[in-house]
Tab-separated table of C-alpha atoms in Angstrom:
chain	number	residue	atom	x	y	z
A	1	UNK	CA	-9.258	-26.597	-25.150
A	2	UNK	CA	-6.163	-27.150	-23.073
A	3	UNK	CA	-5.022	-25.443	-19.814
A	4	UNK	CA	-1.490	-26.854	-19.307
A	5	UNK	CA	-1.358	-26.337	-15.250
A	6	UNK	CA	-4.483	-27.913	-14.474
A	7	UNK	CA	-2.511	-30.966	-15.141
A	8	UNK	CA	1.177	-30.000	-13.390
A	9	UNK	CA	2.185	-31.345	-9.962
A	10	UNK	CA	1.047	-28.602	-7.451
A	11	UNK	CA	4.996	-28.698	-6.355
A	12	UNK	CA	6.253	-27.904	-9.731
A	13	UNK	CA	2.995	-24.966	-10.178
A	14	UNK	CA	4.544	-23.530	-6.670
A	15	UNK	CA	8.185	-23.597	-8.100
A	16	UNK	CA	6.573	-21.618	-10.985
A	17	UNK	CA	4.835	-19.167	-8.864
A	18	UNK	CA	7.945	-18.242	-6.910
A	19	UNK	CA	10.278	-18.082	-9.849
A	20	UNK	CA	8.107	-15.631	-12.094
A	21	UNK	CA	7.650	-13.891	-8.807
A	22	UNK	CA	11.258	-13.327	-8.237
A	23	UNK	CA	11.916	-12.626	-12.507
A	24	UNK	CA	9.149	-9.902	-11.627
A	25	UNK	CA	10.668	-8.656	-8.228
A	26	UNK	CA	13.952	-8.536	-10.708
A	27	UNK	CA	12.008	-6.376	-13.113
A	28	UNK	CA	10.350	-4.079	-11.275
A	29	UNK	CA	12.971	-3.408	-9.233
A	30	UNK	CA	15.507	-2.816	-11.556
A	31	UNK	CA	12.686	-0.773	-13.775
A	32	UNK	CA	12.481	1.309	-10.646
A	33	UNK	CA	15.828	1.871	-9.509
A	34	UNK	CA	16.998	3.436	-12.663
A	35	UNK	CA	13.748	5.688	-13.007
A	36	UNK	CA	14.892	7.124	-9.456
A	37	UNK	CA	18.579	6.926	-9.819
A	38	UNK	CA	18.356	4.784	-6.604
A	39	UNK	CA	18.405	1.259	-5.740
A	40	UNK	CA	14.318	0.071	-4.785
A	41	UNK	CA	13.475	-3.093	-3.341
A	42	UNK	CA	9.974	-3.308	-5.061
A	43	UNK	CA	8.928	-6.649	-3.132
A	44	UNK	CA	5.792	-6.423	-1.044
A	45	UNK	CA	7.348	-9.401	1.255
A	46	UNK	CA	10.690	-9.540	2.935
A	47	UNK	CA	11.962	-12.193	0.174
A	48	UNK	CA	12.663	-11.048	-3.242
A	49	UNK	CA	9.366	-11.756	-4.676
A	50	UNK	CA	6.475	-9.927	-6.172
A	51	UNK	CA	3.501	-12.645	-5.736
A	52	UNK	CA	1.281	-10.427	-8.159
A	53	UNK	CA	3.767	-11.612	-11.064
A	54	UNK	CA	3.675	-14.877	-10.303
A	55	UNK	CA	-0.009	-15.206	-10.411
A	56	UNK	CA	-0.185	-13.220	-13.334
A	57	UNK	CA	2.133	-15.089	-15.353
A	58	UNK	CA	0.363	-18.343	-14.239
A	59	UNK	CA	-2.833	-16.967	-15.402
A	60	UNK	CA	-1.010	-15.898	-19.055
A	61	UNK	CA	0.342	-19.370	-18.822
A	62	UNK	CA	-2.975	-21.437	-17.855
A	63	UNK	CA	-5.438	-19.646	-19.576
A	64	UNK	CA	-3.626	-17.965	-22.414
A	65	UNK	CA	-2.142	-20.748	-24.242
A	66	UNK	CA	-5.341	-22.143	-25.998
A	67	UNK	CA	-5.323	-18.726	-27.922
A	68	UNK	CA	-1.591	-18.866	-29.376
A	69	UNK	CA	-2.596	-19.746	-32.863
A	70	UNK	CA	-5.108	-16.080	-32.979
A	71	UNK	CA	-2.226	-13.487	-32.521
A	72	UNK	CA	-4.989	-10.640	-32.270
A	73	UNK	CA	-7.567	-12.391	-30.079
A	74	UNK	CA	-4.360	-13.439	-27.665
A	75	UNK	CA	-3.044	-9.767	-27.117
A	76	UNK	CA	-6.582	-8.398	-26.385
A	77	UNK	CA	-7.480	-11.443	-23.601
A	78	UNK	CA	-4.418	-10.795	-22.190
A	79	UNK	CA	-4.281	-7.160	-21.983
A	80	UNK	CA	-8.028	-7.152	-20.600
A	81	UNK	CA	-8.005	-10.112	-17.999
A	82	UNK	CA	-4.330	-9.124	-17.011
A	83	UNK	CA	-5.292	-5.255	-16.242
A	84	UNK	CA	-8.322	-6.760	-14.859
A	85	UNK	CA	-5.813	-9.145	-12.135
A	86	UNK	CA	-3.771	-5.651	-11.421
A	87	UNK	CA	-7.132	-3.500	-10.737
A	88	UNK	CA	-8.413	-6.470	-7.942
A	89	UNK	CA	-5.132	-6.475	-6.288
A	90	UNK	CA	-5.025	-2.696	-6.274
A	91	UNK	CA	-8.482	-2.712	-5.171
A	92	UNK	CA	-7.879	-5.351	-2.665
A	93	UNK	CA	-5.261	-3.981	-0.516
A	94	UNK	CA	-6.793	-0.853	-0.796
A	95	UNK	CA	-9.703	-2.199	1.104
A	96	UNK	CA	-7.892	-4.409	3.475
A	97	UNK	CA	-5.016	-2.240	4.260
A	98	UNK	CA	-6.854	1.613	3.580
A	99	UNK	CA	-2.989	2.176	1.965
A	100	UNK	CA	-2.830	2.858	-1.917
A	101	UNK	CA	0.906	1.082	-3.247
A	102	UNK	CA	0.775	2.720	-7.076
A	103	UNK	CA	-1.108	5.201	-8.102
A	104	UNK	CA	-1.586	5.936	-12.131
A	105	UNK	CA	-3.551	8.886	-11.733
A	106	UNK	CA	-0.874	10.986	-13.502
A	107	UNK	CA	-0.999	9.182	-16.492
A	108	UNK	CA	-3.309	8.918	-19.191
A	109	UNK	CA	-6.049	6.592	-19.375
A	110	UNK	CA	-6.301	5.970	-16.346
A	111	UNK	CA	-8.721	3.985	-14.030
A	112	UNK	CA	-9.006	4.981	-10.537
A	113	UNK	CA	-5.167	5.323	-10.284
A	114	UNK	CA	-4.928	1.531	-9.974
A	115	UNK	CA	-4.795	0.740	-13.862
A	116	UNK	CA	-3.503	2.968	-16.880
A	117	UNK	CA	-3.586	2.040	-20.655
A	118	UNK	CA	0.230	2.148	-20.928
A	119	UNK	CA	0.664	-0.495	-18.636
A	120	UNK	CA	-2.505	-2.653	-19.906
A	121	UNK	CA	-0.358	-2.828	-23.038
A	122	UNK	CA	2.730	-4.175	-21.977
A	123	UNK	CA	0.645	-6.805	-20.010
A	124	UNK	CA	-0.157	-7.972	-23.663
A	125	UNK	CA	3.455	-8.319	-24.356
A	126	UNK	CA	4.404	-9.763	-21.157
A	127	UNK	CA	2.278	-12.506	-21.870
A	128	UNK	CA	3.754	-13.126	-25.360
A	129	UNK	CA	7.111	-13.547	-24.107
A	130	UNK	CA	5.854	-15.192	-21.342
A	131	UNK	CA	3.526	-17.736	-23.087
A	132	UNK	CA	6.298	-18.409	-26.175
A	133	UNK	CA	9.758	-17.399	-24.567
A	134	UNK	CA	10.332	-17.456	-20.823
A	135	UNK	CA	7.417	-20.621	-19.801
A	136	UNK	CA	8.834	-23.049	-22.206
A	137	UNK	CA	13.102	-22.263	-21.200
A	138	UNK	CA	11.117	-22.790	-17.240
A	139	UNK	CA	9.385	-25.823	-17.849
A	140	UNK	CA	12.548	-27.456	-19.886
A	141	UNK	CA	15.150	-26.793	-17.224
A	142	UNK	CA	12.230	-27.429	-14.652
A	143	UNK	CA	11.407	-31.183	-15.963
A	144	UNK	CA	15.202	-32.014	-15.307
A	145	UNK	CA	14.341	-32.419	-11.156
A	146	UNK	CA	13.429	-35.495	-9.877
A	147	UNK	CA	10.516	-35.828	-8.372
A	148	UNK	CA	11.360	-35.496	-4.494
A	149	UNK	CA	14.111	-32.975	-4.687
A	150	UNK	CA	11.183	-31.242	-6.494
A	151	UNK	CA	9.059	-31.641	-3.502
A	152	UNK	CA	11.418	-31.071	-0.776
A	153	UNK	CA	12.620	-27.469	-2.210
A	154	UNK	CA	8.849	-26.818	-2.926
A	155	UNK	CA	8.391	-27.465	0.490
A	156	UNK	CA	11.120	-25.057	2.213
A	157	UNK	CA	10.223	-22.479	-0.415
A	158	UNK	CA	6.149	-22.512	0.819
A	159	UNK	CA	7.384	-22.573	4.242
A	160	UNK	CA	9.604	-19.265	3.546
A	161	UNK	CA	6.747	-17.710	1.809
A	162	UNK	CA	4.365	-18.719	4.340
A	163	UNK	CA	6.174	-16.947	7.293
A	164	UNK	CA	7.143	-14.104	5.161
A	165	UNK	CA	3.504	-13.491	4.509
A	166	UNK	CA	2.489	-13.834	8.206
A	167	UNK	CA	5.169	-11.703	9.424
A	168	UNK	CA	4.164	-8.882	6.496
A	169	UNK	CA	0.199	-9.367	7.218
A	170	UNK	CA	1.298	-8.311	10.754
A	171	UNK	CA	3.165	-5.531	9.689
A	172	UNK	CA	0.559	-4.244	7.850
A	173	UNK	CA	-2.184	-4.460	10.889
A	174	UNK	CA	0.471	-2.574	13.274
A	175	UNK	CA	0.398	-0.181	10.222
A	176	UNK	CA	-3.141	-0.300	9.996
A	177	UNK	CA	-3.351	0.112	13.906
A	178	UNK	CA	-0.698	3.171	14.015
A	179	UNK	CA	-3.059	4.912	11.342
A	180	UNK	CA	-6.187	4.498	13.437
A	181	UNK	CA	-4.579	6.088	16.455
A	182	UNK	CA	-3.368	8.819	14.294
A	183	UNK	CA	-7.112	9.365	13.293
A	184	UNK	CA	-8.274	8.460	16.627
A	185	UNK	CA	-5.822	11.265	18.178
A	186	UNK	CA	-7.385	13.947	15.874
A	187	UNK	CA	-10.799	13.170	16.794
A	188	UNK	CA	-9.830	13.609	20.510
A	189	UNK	CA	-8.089	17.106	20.001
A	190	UNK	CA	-11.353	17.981	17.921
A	191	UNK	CA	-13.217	17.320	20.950
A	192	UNK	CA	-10.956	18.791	23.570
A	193	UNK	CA	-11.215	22.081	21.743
A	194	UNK	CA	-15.371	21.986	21.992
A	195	UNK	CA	-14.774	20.779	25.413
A	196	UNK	CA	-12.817	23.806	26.149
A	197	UNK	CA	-15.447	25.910	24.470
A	198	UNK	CA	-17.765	24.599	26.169
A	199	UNK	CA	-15.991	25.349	29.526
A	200	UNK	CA	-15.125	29.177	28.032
A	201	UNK	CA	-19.237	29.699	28.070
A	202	UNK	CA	-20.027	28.169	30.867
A	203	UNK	CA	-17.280	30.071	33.262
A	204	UNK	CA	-18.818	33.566	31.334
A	205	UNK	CA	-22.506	33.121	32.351
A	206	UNK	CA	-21.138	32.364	35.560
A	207	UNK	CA	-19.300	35.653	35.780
A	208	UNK	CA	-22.578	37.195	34.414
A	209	UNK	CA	-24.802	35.774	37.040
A	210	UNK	CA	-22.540	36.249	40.002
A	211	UNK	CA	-21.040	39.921	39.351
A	212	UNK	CA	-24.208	41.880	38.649
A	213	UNK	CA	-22.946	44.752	36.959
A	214	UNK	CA	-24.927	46.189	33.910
A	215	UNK	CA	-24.800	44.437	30.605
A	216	UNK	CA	-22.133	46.477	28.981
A	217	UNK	CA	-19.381	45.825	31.511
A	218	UNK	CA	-20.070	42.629	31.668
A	219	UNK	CA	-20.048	42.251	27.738
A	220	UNK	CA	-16.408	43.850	28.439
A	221	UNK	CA	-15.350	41.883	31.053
A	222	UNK	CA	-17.074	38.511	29.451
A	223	UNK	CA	-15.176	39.776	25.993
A	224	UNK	CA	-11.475	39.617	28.051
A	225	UNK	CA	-12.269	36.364	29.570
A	226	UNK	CA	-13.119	35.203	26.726
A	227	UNK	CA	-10.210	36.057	25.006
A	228	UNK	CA	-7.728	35.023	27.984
A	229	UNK	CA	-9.400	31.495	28.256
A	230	UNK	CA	-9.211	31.273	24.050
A	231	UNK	CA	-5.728	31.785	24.095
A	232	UNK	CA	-5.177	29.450	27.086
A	233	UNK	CA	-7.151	26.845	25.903
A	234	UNK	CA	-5.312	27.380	22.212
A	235	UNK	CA	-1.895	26.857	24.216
A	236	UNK	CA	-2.742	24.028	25.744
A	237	UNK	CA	-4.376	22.688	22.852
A	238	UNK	CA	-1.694	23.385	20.652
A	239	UNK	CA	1.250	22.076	23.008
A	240	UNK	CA	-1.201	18.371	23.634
A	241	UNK	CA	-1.463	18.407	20.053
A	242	UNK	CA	2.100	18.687	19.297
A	243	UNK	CA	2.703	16.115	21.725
A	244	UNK	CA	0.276	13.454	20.522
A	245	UNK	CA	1.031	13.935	17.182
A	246	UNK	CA	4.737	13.793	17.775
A	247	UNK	CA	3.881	9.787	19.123
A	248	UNK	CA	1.579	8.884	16.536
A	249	UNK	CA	3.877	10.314	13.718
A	250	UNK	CA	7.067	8.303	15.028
A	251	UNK	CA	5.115	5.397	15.770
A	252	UNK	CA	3.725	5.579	11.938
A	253	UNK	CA	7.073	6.100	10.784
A	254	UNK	CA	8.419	3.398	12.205
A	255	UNK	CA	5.869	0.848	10.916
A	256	UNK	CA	5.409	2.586	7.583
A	257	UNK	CA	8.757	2.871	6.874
A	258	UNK	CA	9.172	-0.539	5.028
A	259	UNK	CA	6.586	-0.365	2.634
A	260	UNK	CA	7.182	4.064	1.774
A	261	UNK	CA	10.843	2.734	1.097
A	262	UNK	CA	9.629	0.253	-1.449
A	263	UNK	CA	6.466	2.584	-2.851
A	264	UNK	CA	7.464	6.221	-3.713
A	265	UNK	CA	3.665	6.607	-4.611
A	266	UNK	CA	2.171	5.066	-1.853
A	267	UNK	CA	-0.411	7.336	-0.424
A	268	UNK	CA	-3.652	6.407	2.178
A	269	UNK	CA	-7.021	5.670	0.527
A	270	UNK	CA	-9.145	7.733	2.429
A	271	UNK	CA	-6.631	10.351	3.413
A	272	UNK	CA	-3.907	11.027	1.015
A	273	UNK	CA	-2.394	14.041	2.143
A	274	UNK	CA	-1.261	12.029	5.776
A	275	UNK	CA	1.437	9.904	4.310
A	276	UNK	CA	2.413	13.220	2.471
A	277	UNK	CA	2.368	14.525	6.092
A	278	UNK	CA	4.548	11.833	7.186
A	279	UNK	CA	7.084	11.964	4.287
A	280	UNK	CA	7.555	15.532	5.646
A	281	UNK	CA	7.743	15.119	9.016
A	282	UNK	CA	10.450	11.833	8.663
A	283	UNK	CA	12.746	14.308	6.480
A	284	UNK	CA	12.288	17.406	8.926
A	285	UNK	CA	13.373	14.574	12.139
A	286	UNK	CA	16.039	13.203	10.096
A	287	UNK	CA	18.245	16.805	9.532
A	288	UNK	CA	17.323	16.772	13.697
């Protein structure tokens, strides 16, 4: 058994990588700009590439190939190990970055959101056109570069994909940061409010000890208090919580804005209804 890139230059496997990433960026992009009548920039990275295509169609490439001569056997591999490769990355950012990018849960079949069986199915194809139209075209018009022009554009391509990817793994953990002071805010109001409670009782069994009047009036006059210092505390709670959420929700706009551009279905994974939140509150500041 034969696995072709286990024996290719790792300059000419990184000139792969990028261009199936880009013919994917291409894809998608195009794929999504005419479902939404709108021009999308699908790429994850600042440069016009979508690195889960590349690695995919390295995989169909690598590990596919030995199976070309069993048509059936082929299609199934690749439709299970390549919906298999688009579940872990799902899964993975998920994890790392608590943000879901695509979400399948409206469509049938479906497997957490993260895979669907329409999809798995294409991935089948993909790697037939891949594997028997697109790789061999590549590797022809690929073998024509020398050797060290090979290496040198290799070069100032990882370099470019290198930065990209630091500059976008820092976006993500301002992201990641803005979110946890969102959360972190609502946890504070939460305990302001029991805070002020707190401070509501204590200030009436004060006014019980110290007036000494008979329980009924001071069930009456405890009652008003009460309801005075609610609807002060609910004021102030209210205008604070307007205020802090008025920060966190511009600051998580501004670093979420990149990626909600590029996802229309991009939702948090522990909180979904936020970046629904967010969508609303970025259209209601925009007609400001």
């Amino acid at each position: 058994m034969q696995f072709p890139l286990f024996h290719t230059p790792i300059s000419l496997t990184f000139l792969y990588f990028v261009w199936y990433s880009f013919l994917g960026w291409c894809m998608e992009s195009t794929f999504c700009s005419v479902c939404h009548k709108r021009w999308i920039n699908r790429g994850f990275l600042h440069l016009p590439i979508c690195p889960i295509y590349g690695v995919g169609v390295l995989i169909m490439v690598n590990f596919f190939t030995p199976f070309v001569g069993n048509i059936p056997l082929f299609y199934l591999m690749a439709t299970v190990v390549m919906s298999a490769w688009e579940y872990f990355v799902g899964w993975l950012l998920e994890v790392t970055t608590h943000v879901k990018y695509w979400d399948y849960s409206n469509r049938r079949c479906n497997l957490k959101g993260r895979i669907c069986l329409g999809n798995s199915l294409w991935w089948g194809i993909a790697a037939y056109l891949a594997i028997f139209l697109i790789h061999p075209a590549t590797a022809q018009l690929y073998s024509r570069l020398e050797p060290l022009p090979r290496q040198i554009i290799a070069s100032v391509l990882a370099v470019m994909v290198l930065v990209d990817t630091i500059i976008t793994i820092r976006d993500l953990a301002l992201l990641s940061s803005a979110l946890a002071k969102v959360e972190a805010a609502r946890v504070q109001l939460e305990l302001g409010k029991m805070e002020l409670q707190q401070h509501i009782e204590d200030h009436i069994e004060e006014r019980k000890a110290s007036l000494g009047q008979s329980i009924s009036d001071l069930q009456s006059a405890g009652g008003r208090a009460k309801e005075m210092l609610n609807q002060a505390a609910q004021d102030k709670a209210r205008q604070a919580q307007e205020k802090l959420r008025a920060m966190r929700m511009a600051e998580l706009a501004r670093r979420s804005a990149r990626f909600m551009k590029h996802y229309s279905a991009m939702s948090l994974h522990h909180d979904p209804a936020l970046l629904k939140d967010l969508r609303l509150w970025v259209e209601s500041h925009k007609e400001k």
